[in-house]
XYZ file of C-alpha atoms in Angstrom:
686
model
C -112.320 -96.878 -40.568
C -111.573 -93.184 -40.485
C -114.264 -92.708 -37.857
C -112.677 -95.483 -35.752
C -109.274 -93.805 -35.642
C -110.955 -90.483 -35.055
C -112.895 -91.724 -32.058
C -109.864 -93.726 -30.806
C -107.769 -90.575 -30.863
C -110.446 -88.622 -29.050
C -110.752 -91.305 -26.364
C -106.954 -91.670 -25.923
C -106.490 -87.934 -25.708
C -109.280 -87.688 -23.178
C -107.686 -90.436 -21.052
C -104.321 -88.684 -21.116
C -105.937 -85.420 -20.079
C -107.825 -87.200 -17.304
C -104.624 -88.877 -16.051
C -102.761 -85.589 -16.093
C -105.619 -83.844 -14.311
C -105.754 -86.636 -11.763
C -102.009 -86.404 -11.138
C -102.372 -82.682 -10.630
C -105.555 -82.772 -8.563
C -105.026 -85.873 -6.363
C -102.141 -84.402 -4.306
C -104.362 -81.389 -3.645
C -107.098 -83.487 -2.091
C -105.112 -86.337 -0.498
C -104.036 -85.506 3.060
C -100.504 -86.941 3.226
C -99.960 -85.377 6.675
C -101.899 -88.214 8.285
C -99.095 -90.620 7.285
C -96.487 -88.777 9.395
C -97.160 -90.712 12.668
C -97.000 -94.013 10.768
C -93.693 -93.105 9.134
C -92.203 -91.912 12.439
C -93.286 -95.066 14.268
C -91.934 -97.363 11.555
C -88.502 -95.694 11.575
C -88.359 -95.691 15.399
C -89.117 -99.409 15.561
C -86.520 -100.189 12.896
C -83.705 -98.107 14.418
C -84.549 -98.018 18.119
C -84.172 -94.238 18.072
C -86.463 -91.270 18.096
C -87.488 -89.993 14.654
C -89.396 -86.771 14.101
C -90.869 -85.232 10.925
C -91.100 -81.664 12.187
C -92.339 -80.005 8.980
C -95.067 -80.723 6.458
C -94.937 -83.543 3.918
C -95.447 -82.469 0.333
C -96.369 -84.822 -2.502
C -96.444 -84.130 -6.253
C -97.185 -86.483 -9.163
C -96.890 -84.432 -12.374
C -94.841 -83.580 -14.340
C -92.356 -84.972 -11.822
C -93.382 -87.294 -9.033
C -91.780 -86.139 -5.852
C -91.834 -85.828 -2.118
C -90.528 -83.116 0.195
C -89.656 -83.544 3.868
C -88.766 -80.692 6.220
C -87.196 -80.389 9.679
C -86.284 -84.071 10.068
C -84.303 -85.383 13.044
C -83.108 -88.751 14.337
C -81.986 -88.963 17.964
C -79.022 -90.597 19.638
C -79.202 -93.608 21.970
C -79.102 -92.857 25.680
C -75.722 -91.980 27.151
C -74.403 -89.859 24.285
C -73.655 -86.196 24.791
C -75.405 -84.929 21.651
C -79.200 -85.069 21.499
C -79.504 -85.898 17.792
C -77.561 -88.206 15.509
C -78.668 -86.466 12.313
C -80.907 -83.549 11.400
C -81.669 -81.735 8.150
C -83.905 -78.835 7.245
C -85.186 -80.131 3.890
C -85.084 -83.187 1.666
C -86.594 -83.278 -1.809
C -86.599 -85.844 -4.613
C -88.207 -85.471 -8.081
C -88.490 -88.258 -10.672
C -90.701 -89.401 -13.557
C -93.104 -92.279 -12.952
C -94.066 -93.508 -16.424
C -90.474 -94.329 -17.561
C -90.192 -96.664 -14.550
C -92.486 -99.070 -16.377
C -89.697 -99.655 -18.908
C -86.920 -99.776 -16.242
C -85.783 -96.298 -17.160
C -85.021 -94.201 -14.094
C -85.196 -90.487 -14.733
C -84.542 -88.276 -11.715
C -84.628 -84.519 -11.908
C -82.797 -83.919 -8.646
C -82.197 -85.123 -5.114
C -81.561 -82.244 -2.719
C -80.562 -82.347 0.951
C -80.288 -79.033 2.772
C -79.021 -78.084 6.236
C -77.557 -81.499 7.090
C -76.044 -81.856 10.575
C -74.461 -85.245 11.258
C -72.757 -85.983 14.599
C -70.479 -89.038 14.854
C -69.664 -89.745 18.499
C -67.568 -92.293 20.380
C -68.044 -92.642 24.143
C -65.291 -93.358 26.659
C -66.335 -97.019 26.800
C -65.752 -97.325 23.026
C -69.381 -97.528 21.904
C -70.431 -95.379 18.920
C -73.671 -93.783 17.767
C -73.335 -94.893 14.151
C -73.858 -98.559 15.011
C -77.437 -99.755 14.636
C -78.970 -102.972 16.000
C -79.052 -105.808 13.487
C -82.419 -107.005 12.292
C -83.559 -110.491 13.241
C -83.350 -111.564 9.624
C -79.801 -110.335 9.309
C -78.834 -112.068 12.547
C -79.832 -115.509 11.287
C -76.983 -117.903 10.625
C -76.255 -118.562 6.961
C -77.659 -121.758 5.496
C -75.302 -124.747 5.364
C -75.081 -126.540 2.031
C -73.910 -130.098 1.461
C -70.250 -130.503 0.464
C -69.683 -130.216 -3.277
C -72.785 -128.126 -3.888
C -72.873 -124.425 -4.675
C -74.793 -121.807 -2.801
C -78.023 -121.020 -4.695
C -77.857 -117.734 -6.519
C -80.205 -115.102 -5.303
C -81.740 -112.395 -7.383
C -79.330 -109.996 -5.774
C -76.250 -111.951 -6.814
C -77.328 -113.460 -10.104
C -79.411 -110.804 -11.767
C -77.990 -107.683 -13.290
C -79.092 -104.271 -12.084
C -82.861 -104.239 -12.850
C -82.711 -101.027 -14.895
C -82.060 -100.277 -18.534
C -81.197 -96.620 -18.228
C -80.372 -94.083 -15.526
C -80.474 -90.343 -15.794
C -80.112 -88.027 -12.796
C -79.813 -84.318 -13.308
C -78.321 -83.545 -9.910
C -77.724 -84.883 -6.429
C -76.705 -82.200 -3.974
C -76.036 -81.592 -0.299
C -75.870 -77.945 0.701
C -74.949 -76.117 3.888
C -73.999 -79.320 5.697
C -72.024 -79.972 8.873
C -70.310 -83.182 10.004
C -68.970 -83.329 13.582
C -66.692 -86.071 14.920
C -66.343 -86.437 18.709
C -64.039 -89.035 20.277
C -64.337 -88.882 24.057
C -61.724 -91.633 24.456
C -59.026 -89.562 22.760
C -60.566 -86.216 23.750
C -60.778 -85.171 20.072
C -63.372 -83.011 18.363
C -63.299 -82.227 14.637
C -65.853 -80.266 12.639
C -66.346 -80.242 8.870
C -68.551 -77.250 8.136
C -69.960 -75.533 5.024
C -70.233 -78.936 3.354
C -71.459 -78.765 -0.234
C -71.628 -81.860 -2.441
C -72.813 -81.891 -6.061
C -73.083 -84.801 -8.485
C -74.335 -83.896 -11.956
C -74.993 -85.513 -15.346
C -75.402 -88.910 -13.714
C -75.909 -91.799 -16.131
C -74.648 -95.291 -16.854
C -72.848 -94.338 -20.058
C -71.034 -91.066 -19.311
C -68.621 -89.915 -16.590
C -70.263 -88.377 -13.516
C -69.187 -84.867 -12.641
C -68.638 -84.417 -8.936
C -67.484 -81.728 -6.528
C -67.208 -81.494 -2.762
C -66.152 -78.593 -0.602
C -66.062 -77.758 3.073
C -63.998 -76.414 5.929
C -62.240 -78.650 8.432
C -61.923 -76.609 11.611
C -62.357 -73.497 9.427
C -59.647 -74.640 6.984
C -60.784 -75.214 3.363
C -61.032 -78.654 1.745
C -62.240 -79.605 -1.732
C -62.568 -82.602 -4.055
C -63.523 -82.403 -7.733
C -63.358 -84.501 -10.900
C -65.111 -87.319 -12.707
C -66.090 -90.888 -11.860
C -67.204 -93.461 -14.396
C -68.952 -94.222 -16.580
C -70.527 -96.845 -14.337
C -71.564 -99.141 -17.205
C -74.751 -101.105 -17.715
C -74.029 -103.212 -14.656
C -72.585 -100.870 -11.993
C -70.041 -102.676 -9.829
C -68.852 -104.832 -12.711
C -66.277 -104.070 -15.369
C -63.918 -101.099 -15.361
C -64.646 -97.676 -13.903
C -62.360 -94.699 -14.454
C -61.431 -92.081 -11.850
C -59.941 -88.632 -12.291
C -60.012 -86.634 -9.052
C -58.215 -83.661 -7.557
C -58.185 -82.945 -3.821
C -57.049 -79.689 -2.219
C -56.539 -78.930 1.463
C -55.836 -75.784 3.444
C -54.736 -73.819 0.347
C -51.444 -75.732 0.669
C -51.831 -79.378 -0.295
C -52.984 -80.633 -3.706
C -53.323 -84.300 -4.691
C -54.272 -85.685 -8.090
C -55.564 -89.251 -8.490
C -56.232 -90.851 -11.858
C -56.726 -94.436 -12.960
C -59.284 -97.180 -12.986
C -61.068 -99.630 -10.714
C -62.086 -103.064 -11.967
C -65.043 -105.100 -10.646
C -65.460 -103.009 -7.456
C -68.467 -105.043 -6.266
C -67.091 -108.573 -6.659
C -63.285 -108.617 -6.948
C -62.007 -105.040 -6.657
C -58.695 -104.224 -8.305
C -57.172 -100.850 -9.074
C -54.434 -99.109 -11.027
C -53.794 -95.513 -9.995
C -51.335 -92.716 -10.566
C -50.899 -90.522 -7.500
C -49.277 -87.091 -7.657
C -48.817 -84.752 -4.698
C -47.768 -81.319 -5.920
C -44.743 -79.856 -4.081
C -45.859 -78.034 -0.927
C -44.392 -76.700 2.317
C -44.762 -79.222 5.180
C -43.722 -76.490 7.589
C -46.633 -74.306 6.456
C -49.061 -77.231 6.626
C -48.003 -78.120 10.198
C -48.488 -74.515 11.250
C -51.980 -74.482 9.716
C -53.002 -77.723 11.440
C -51.399 -76.867 14.779
C -50.589 -73.147 15.176
C -49.156 -73.669 18.662
C -46.563 -76.179 17.479
C -43.005 -74.906 17.851
C -40.718 -76.120 15.054
C -37.022 -76.048 15.839
C -34.371 -77.335 13.430
C -30.634 -76.910 13.114
C -31.306 -75.509 9.643
C -34.381 -73.220 9.612
C -34.725 -73.620 5.831
C -35.761 -77.299 5.954
C -39.285 -78.686 5.342
C -40.027 -76.077 2.709
C -40.623 -78.521 -0.155
C -42.204 -81.974 -0.279
C -43.652 -83.688 -3.336
C -44.497 -87.231 -4.412
C -45.709 -89.180 -7.402
C -45.993 -92.843 -8.230
C -48.132 -95.660 -9.605
C -50.133 -97.854 -7.233
C -51.765 -101.115 -8.299
C -53.390 -103.816 -6.234
C -56.345 -105.929 -5.215
C -57.607 -107.621 -2.074
C -54.428 -109.731 -1.805
C -51.598 -107.378 -2.710
C -50.569 -103.796 -3.381
C -47.554 -102.511 -5.299
C -45.890 -99.126 -5.709
C -43.794 -98.477 -8.811
C -42.063 -95.444 -10.314
C -42.211 -93.744 -6.915
C -40.418 -90.422 -6.575
C -40.213 -88.442 -3.345
C -38.673 -84.972 -3.229
C -37.826 -83.440 0.161
C -36.072 -80.081 0.018
C -32.904 -80.898 -1.962
C -33.197 -84.687 -1.614
C -34.658 -86.984 -4.290
C -35.630 -90.563 -3.446
C -36.856 -93.167 -5.906
C -38.716 -96.157 -4.543
C -40.699 -99.216 -5.399
C -42.397 -101.617 -3.029
C -44.782 -104.557 -2.965
C -46.833 -106.043 -0.141
C -48.767 -109.289 -0.495
C -50.540 -111.760 1.753
C -51.628 -109.123 4.287
C -52.333 -111.669 7.054
C -48.667 -112.781 6.840
C -47.093 -109.721 5.284
C -44.604 -110.367 2.516
C -42.839 -107.051 1.932
C -40.294 -106.198 -0.753
C -38.814 -102.779 -1.439
C -36.047 -100.974 -3.277
C -35.115 -97.426 -2.250
C -32.448 -95.084 -3.617
C -31.631 -91.628 -2.228
C -29.179 -89.277 -3.878
C -28.113 -87.188 -0.859
C -29.532 -86.190 2.485
C -28.259 -84.256 5.489
C -29.983 -85.624 8.595
C -28.336 -83.068 10.871
C -30.322 -80.265 9.221
C -33.584 -81.755 10.520
C -32.425 -82.260 14.109
C -33.081 -79.706 16.875
C -30.273 -77.227 17.552
C -27.616 -78.723 19.798
C -27.961 -77.806 23.457
C -25.339 -78.000 26.218
C -25.518 -81.365 27.896
C -27.151 -81.232 31.300
C -26.174 -83.680 33.984
C -29.165 -85.278 35.613
C -29.373 -87.472 38.661
C -30.010 -91.142 37.891
C -33.618 -92.105 38.261
C -34.787 -94.543 40.891
C -34.100 -98.128 39.979
C -31.763 -97.155 37.136
C -28.853 -99.488 36.557
C -25.549 -97.740 37.144
C -22.035 -98.799 37.876
C -23.229 -100.341 41.098
C -25.084 -103.015 39.128
C -28.376 -102.501 40.960
C -31.421 -103.886 39.177
C -33.456 -101.472 37.092
C -36.751 -103.119 37.921
C -38.841 -105.580 35.940
C -38.651 -104.883 32.199
C -41.624 -105.190 29.875
C -41.365 -108.260 27.666
C -41.693 -107.541 23.955
C -44.022 -109.684 21.852
C -42.140 -110.759 18.717
C -44.943 -112.957 17.338
C -45.846 -110.486 14.534
C -42.250 -110.574 13.286
C -42.257 -114.370 13.035
C -44.854 -114.268 10.263
C -43.159 -111.417 8.419
C -41.268 -111.900 5.147
C -38.978 -109.095 3.961
C -36.673 -108.566 1.015
C -35.437 -105.015 0.710
C -32.526 -102.894 -0.389
C -31.455 -99.342 0.363
C -28.863 -97.210 -1.400
C -27.751 -93.684 -0.463
C -25.174 -91.802 -2.496
C -24.280 -89.420 0.314
C -25.489 -89.214 3.903
C -24.543 -86.583 6.460
C -25.278 -87.427 10.084
C -23.632 -86.775 13.411
C -21.314 -84.282 11.776
C -19.857 -86.961 9.492
C -20.248 -87.726 5.806
C -20.874 -91.267 4.530
C -20.906 -92.194 0.848
C -21.983 -95.088 -1.335
C -24.172 -96.657 1.351
C -25.718 -99.965 0.387
C -27.869 -102.238 2.550
C -29.639 -105.518 1.798
C -32.251 -106.875 4.249
C -33.866 -110.315 4.046
C -35.875 -112.345 6.513
C -38.577 -114.937 7.097
C -39.841 -117.083 9.947
C -38.475 -114.759 12.619
C -34.904 -114.793 11.277
C -33.539 -111.659 9.606
C -30.228 -110.734 8.008
C -28.479 -107.576 6.907
C -25.977 -108.832 4.359
C -24.271 -106.554 3.794
C -24.369 -102.968 5.009
C -21.455 -101.208 3.354
C -20.318 -97.603 3.095
C -17.345 -95.328 2.639
C -16.536 -93.128 5.603
C -13.643 -91.150 7.051
C -11.274 -91.982 4.168
C -11.979 -95.698 4.525
C -14.696 -98.313 4.200
C -16.992 -100.195 6.554
C -18.804 -103.486 5.941
C -21.275 -104.965 8.410
C -23.104 -108.286 8.299
C -25.649 -108.998 11.016
C -28.494 -111.326 11.918
C -31.398 -111.288 14.379
C -33.343 -114.357 15.500
C -36.680 -113.702 17.255
C -38.022 -117.255 17.190
C -37.517 -117.490 20.967
C -38.613 -115.354 23.898
C -35.523 -113.161 23.647
C -33.896 -112.062 20.403
C -30.483 -113.447 19.546
C -28.204 -111.236 17.477
C -24.852 -111.542 15.775
C -22.748 -108.994 13.923
C -19.529 -109.080 11.892
C -17.711 -105.769 11.362
C -14.896 -105.139 8.914
C -13.229 -101.721 8.785
C -10.429 -100.727 6.441
C -8.525 -97.435 6.307
C -10.968 -95.486 8.521
C -9.712 -92.456 10.462
C -10.690 -93.358 14.020
C -10.573 -89.912 15.646
C -13.505 -88.251 13.786
C -15.480 -91.511 13.892
C -15.343 -91.729 17.691
C -16.105 -88.038 18.115
C -19.166 -88.254 15.876
C -20.591 -91.513 17.205
C -19.794 -91.580 20.923
C -18.381 -88.100 21.502
C -15.009 -89.479 22.648
C -11.599 -88.152 21.674
C -8.723 -90.293 22.917
C -7.022 -91.894 19.898
C -6.034 -91.022 16.338
C -4.819 -93.106 13.427
C -5.853 -95.218 10.462
C -8.006 -98.165 11.518
C -8.325 -101.757 10.369
C -10.770 -103.942 12.294
C -12.318 -107.400 12.229
C -14.880 -107.940 14.972
C -17.418 -110.736 15.518
C -19.999 -110.364 18.272
C -23.059 -112.230 19.535
C -25.614 -111.185 22.129
C -29.031 -112.042 23.574
C -31.848 -109.733 24.668
C -33.256 -106.374 23.654
C -32.451 -104.208 26.703
C -29.010 -102.559 27.047
C -28.185 -104.374 30.269
C -29.207 -107.757 28.816
C -27.083 -107.146 25.739
C -23.989 -106.133 27.713
C -24.271 -109.092 30.096
C -24.638 -111.594 27.226
C -22.074 -110.040 24.880
C -19.515 -112.518 23.545
C -17.069 -112.425 20.676
C -13.580 -111.878 19.350
C -11.861 -109.120 17.476
C -8.733 -107.519 16.153
C -8.166 -103.770 16.037
C -5.213 -102.137 14.366
C -4.371 -98.431 14.378
C -1.462 -97.073 12.353
C 0.440 -93.795 12.505
C -1.513 -92.174 15.328
C -1.397 -91.211 18.944
C -3.148 -91.889 22.236
C -4.397 -88.721 23.858
C -4.421 -87.961 27.583
C -1.670 -90.544 28.234
C 2.099 -90.167 27.609
C 3.910 -93.417 28.266
C 7.297 -91.929 27.410
C 6.579 -88.995 29.700
C 5.641 -91.314 32.532
C 8.963 -93.093 32.168
C 10.865 -89.812 32.172
C 8.830 -88.540 35.124
C 9.656 -91.732 36.928
C 13.350 -91.181 36.172
C 13.056 -87.653 37.527
C 11.493 -89.079 40.697
C 14.643 -91.185 41.143
C 16.877 -88.166 40.642
C 17.697 -88.479 36.936
C 16.070 -87.177 33.772
C 13.744 -84.273 33.186
C 9.974 -84.388 33.863
C 7.591 -83.825 30.910
C 3.942 -82.820 30.872
C 2.822 -83.586 27.289
C -0.278 -85.790 27.506
C -0.117 -87.992 24.418
C 1.703 -91.051 23.099
C 2.605 -91.280 19.438
C 2.803 -94.701 17.781
C 3.496 -96.275 14.417
C 1.201 -99.239 15.130
C -1.281 -100.050 17.867
C -2.777 -103.534 17.593
C -5.238 -105.237 19.904
C -6.534 -108.787 19.910
C -9.332 -109.375 22.386
C -12.103 -111.681 23.481
C -15.416 -110.795 25.111
C -17.056 -113.170 27.564
C -20.390 -112.236 29.150
C -19.672 -108.541 28.783
C -16.051 -108.593 29.953
C -13.400 -107.619 27.388
C -10.101 -109.410 27.950
C -6.866 -108.768 26.055
C -3.444 -110.387 26.298
C -2.314 -109.482 22.793
C -2.403 -105.699 22.663
C 0.827 -104.046 21.585
C 1.969 -100.540 20.755
C 5.061 -99.720 18.714
C 6.784 -96.396 18.198
C 10.268 -95.378 17.021
C 11.319 -95.182 20.677
C 9.061 -97.487 22.641
C 7.270 -100.799 22.353
C 4.706 -101.872 24.934
C 2.225 -104.668 25.521
C -1.116 -104.353 27.301
C -2.943 -106.918 29.396
C -6.167 -106.527 31.303
C -9.936 -106.340 31.263
C -12.784 -103.889 30.678
C -16.132 -104.720 32.302
C -18.887 -103.422 30.006
C -21.562 -104.087 32.632
C -19.906 -102.208 35.475
C -18.073 -99.887 33.039
C -14.745 -100.296 34.840
C -11.155 -100.588 33.550
C -8.245 -102.687 34.828
C -5.244 -102.710 32.457
C -1.502 -102.929 32.857
C 0.714 -101.349 30.193
C 4.240 -102.822 30.116
C 7.039 -101.199 28.067
C 8.843 -104.053 26.341
C 11.971 -102.126 25.335
C 13.334 -98.736 24.404
C 15.153 -98.622 21.094
C 18.738 -97.630 21.957
C 19.170 -95.867 18.600
C 16.470 -93.362 19.565
C 17.362 -92.852 23.246
C 19.386 -89.761 22.597
C 16.530 -88.143 20.669
C 13.966 -89.148 23.292
C 16.088 -88.099 26.276
C 15.583 -91.458 28.000
C 18.394 -93.269 29.679
C 16.785 -96.299 31.286
C 17.418 -98.575 28.345
C 16.005 -102.006 28.897
C 13.998 -101.128 32.034
C 10.243 -101.763 32.099
C 8.081 -99.010 33.577
C 4.492 -100.358 33.894
C 1.492 -98.033 33.642
C -1.823 -98.899 35.324
C -5.095 -97.907 33.657
C -8.021 -97.999 36.094
C -11.204 -96.081 36.830
C -14.321 -95.997 34.706
C -15.204 -95.444 31.052
C -16.226 -91.876 31.798
C -13.257 -91.133 34.069
C -10.208 -93.302 33.252
C -7.116 -93.035 35.460
C -3.526 -93.426 34.205
C -0.591 -93.795 36.596
C 2.834 -95.488 36.607
C 3.237 -98.555 38.792
C 5.775 -96.938 41.183
C 6.037 -99.935 43.457
C 6.935 -102.295 40.656
C 9.210 -99.725 39.013
C 11.008 -98.973 42.293
C 11.629 -102.631 42.948
C 13.049 -102.993 39.463
C 15.368 -99.990 39.798
C 16.528 -101.018 43.308
C 17.142 -104.554 42.152
C 19.182 -103.392 39.149
C 21.272 -100.985 41.237
C 21.847 -103.609 43.900
C 23.070 -105.937 41.213
C 25.432 -103.230 39.975
C 26.778 -102.586 43.489
C 27.143 -106.264 44.207
C 28.934 -106.649 40.942
C 31.370 -103.906 41.889
C 31.991 -105.407 45.328
C 32.298 -108.926 44.074
C 34.485 -107.722 41.273
C 36.820 -105.951 43.812
C 37.362 -109.131 45.816
C 38.195 -110.999 42.719
C 40.899 -108.480 41.872
C 42.736 -109.252 45.113
C 42.117 -105.887 46.874
C 41.600 -107.599 50.362
C 44.580 -108.255 52.701
C 43.367 -111.534 54.181
C 40.538 -114.004 53.698
C 38.663 -113.247 56.918
C 39.392 -109.579 56.745
C 38.372 -109.531 53.067
C 34.985 -111.121 53.739
C 34.308 -108.606 56.498
C 35.259 -105.688 54.289
C 33.142 -107.062 51.432
C 30.041 -107.399 53.636
C 30.556 -103.932 54.972
C 30.940 -102.517 51.503
C 27.720 -104.186 50.322
C 25.807 -102.986 53.383
C 26.933 -99.423 52.939
C 26.160 -99.515 49.264
C 22.600 -100.678 49.934
C 22.086 -98.042 52.623
C 23.415 -95.345 50.299
C 21.119 -96.492 47.521
C 18.045 -96.513 49.743
C 18.885 -93.070 51.107
C 19.149 -91.752 47.564
C 15.546 -92.765 46.829
C 12.813 -90.176 47.491
C 11.000 -92.404 49.983
C 14.233 -93.378 51.719
C 15.191 -89.885 52.945
């Protein structure tokens, strides 16, 4: 028995030595170079592209089985600017053969050196990274009878056919990736690419690192992935990665991915360390000129939040965005990507929009372009019709809150907005804010179910100072006072001209304790008196009032008012007329209703009870104000004639005539002379 084991050991040892010797000697005597043409031809037939093994093939079998390729290149299809799709100077793989018998993969290293990969898109849209499909892959999938399941293949039913995996290192060194888009005229180059994966196994996290330079600007990615588990692609895989770019931007990503091969789902925490967007823009585009009203903006931007999702939905929670001195918290959720269902909630503490705008420049007048619609009403040419179909499938439910917003030189506080919509119908209900010592509430709706959008808006304003509001929003300065407003409007279309032509609605505006600038109704009356030889002319161009109220209707872009009144301690007037929003023209008549006798002495007016109309004409940009002299003159002449007639008629009644016939003649003469004297006393009668 002892001899048996002795001889068995000798024989086994001899066989092992022979196998080892064979593994060492065979590669020395086997000419692997003769397989190069076969390999090249096989790859060319499979890809339809040239394939060249420029260097020698090297084969080793012990202690590590391996193969080495050198100077390998694969060409591009015809018509592409670059000759080769991919080239590399050396590829080497080393692994053990005997452990493969027990499904244990042990790889020493996989090394790729001198990679040069060119990704190119031609002007016609075709790309060089698309390969022709094989005939097998082009076959239509088999059709199975209803109620039956597709047979499981080995690929789908069996687990990964290995028991263990151990790879010392996978590396790519001195690589270059070039992207060329001839459609967009873009060329990007990622150079000095180095990739290293180490300690690769199924049971422990994989260490990874990547570095390179994008257009000579540094990029890097490092961290851990895994463990992959016994069945890679199934179960939960952890991630912990840090990316850096241009020595400015740093992003950290940590979390897990579940079932990435079958039903991928993820839960991640994303953190972008505060960085300077201004510096990053300058690094990416040195020629870009940044111009802001406040040069200190865009110096700090940071973000962090939790992202979770799967193939059907994605959600952001605990989001926090910091921009300079502004902090915004946000959460959002998107589901059913084919018919997006979007919900969000955003809160901002304070932001000054004006700081981020370009410095204000003097307004330059420019000639209207050809076909532009002006006050002449000429057509602006055929407009492009907007496709609202994507909005009809959109579902939204969002809210926005801003503690303090500065924009247009104004400050708005406690802003709150709620937006909902589905099926092409959307509502803002409400948008509310505090502004200019008052409050504003807006409710609006938009309906895009038809070819042209239909909109409606309700505006309620209470206690707002109108002067700064108009100056900030439309750069107009013509009225002051505290404002109350209730306005309801409807319109159709999405172009300014369409909206103005279809604008309809009603409204009430009330201004208290203010004044109208560039128009002095009292002064016009006094100037009119001076024109008739009494009173003193004034030149002050404003009208003070205790209340200015306007009720109006809008029909197809024409504003019509018959219920506009202005009251002051001295004067009360009513206004009637129209404003054409399409042609931007004015046509109003301002009628003084009465002059309070108690305040005549203080005002210096002495035409108590007389109406002195004022006509407002011209355009929105150049309004004209003038008294209606013709109407006023007729009124004054009529009143004075009545006075003269009264005197004459009164004289006859007192018995101052000597005879009936003689009295009538004297009376007629007196009236005639009185009229002549009155007409001569008028400026246009001399």
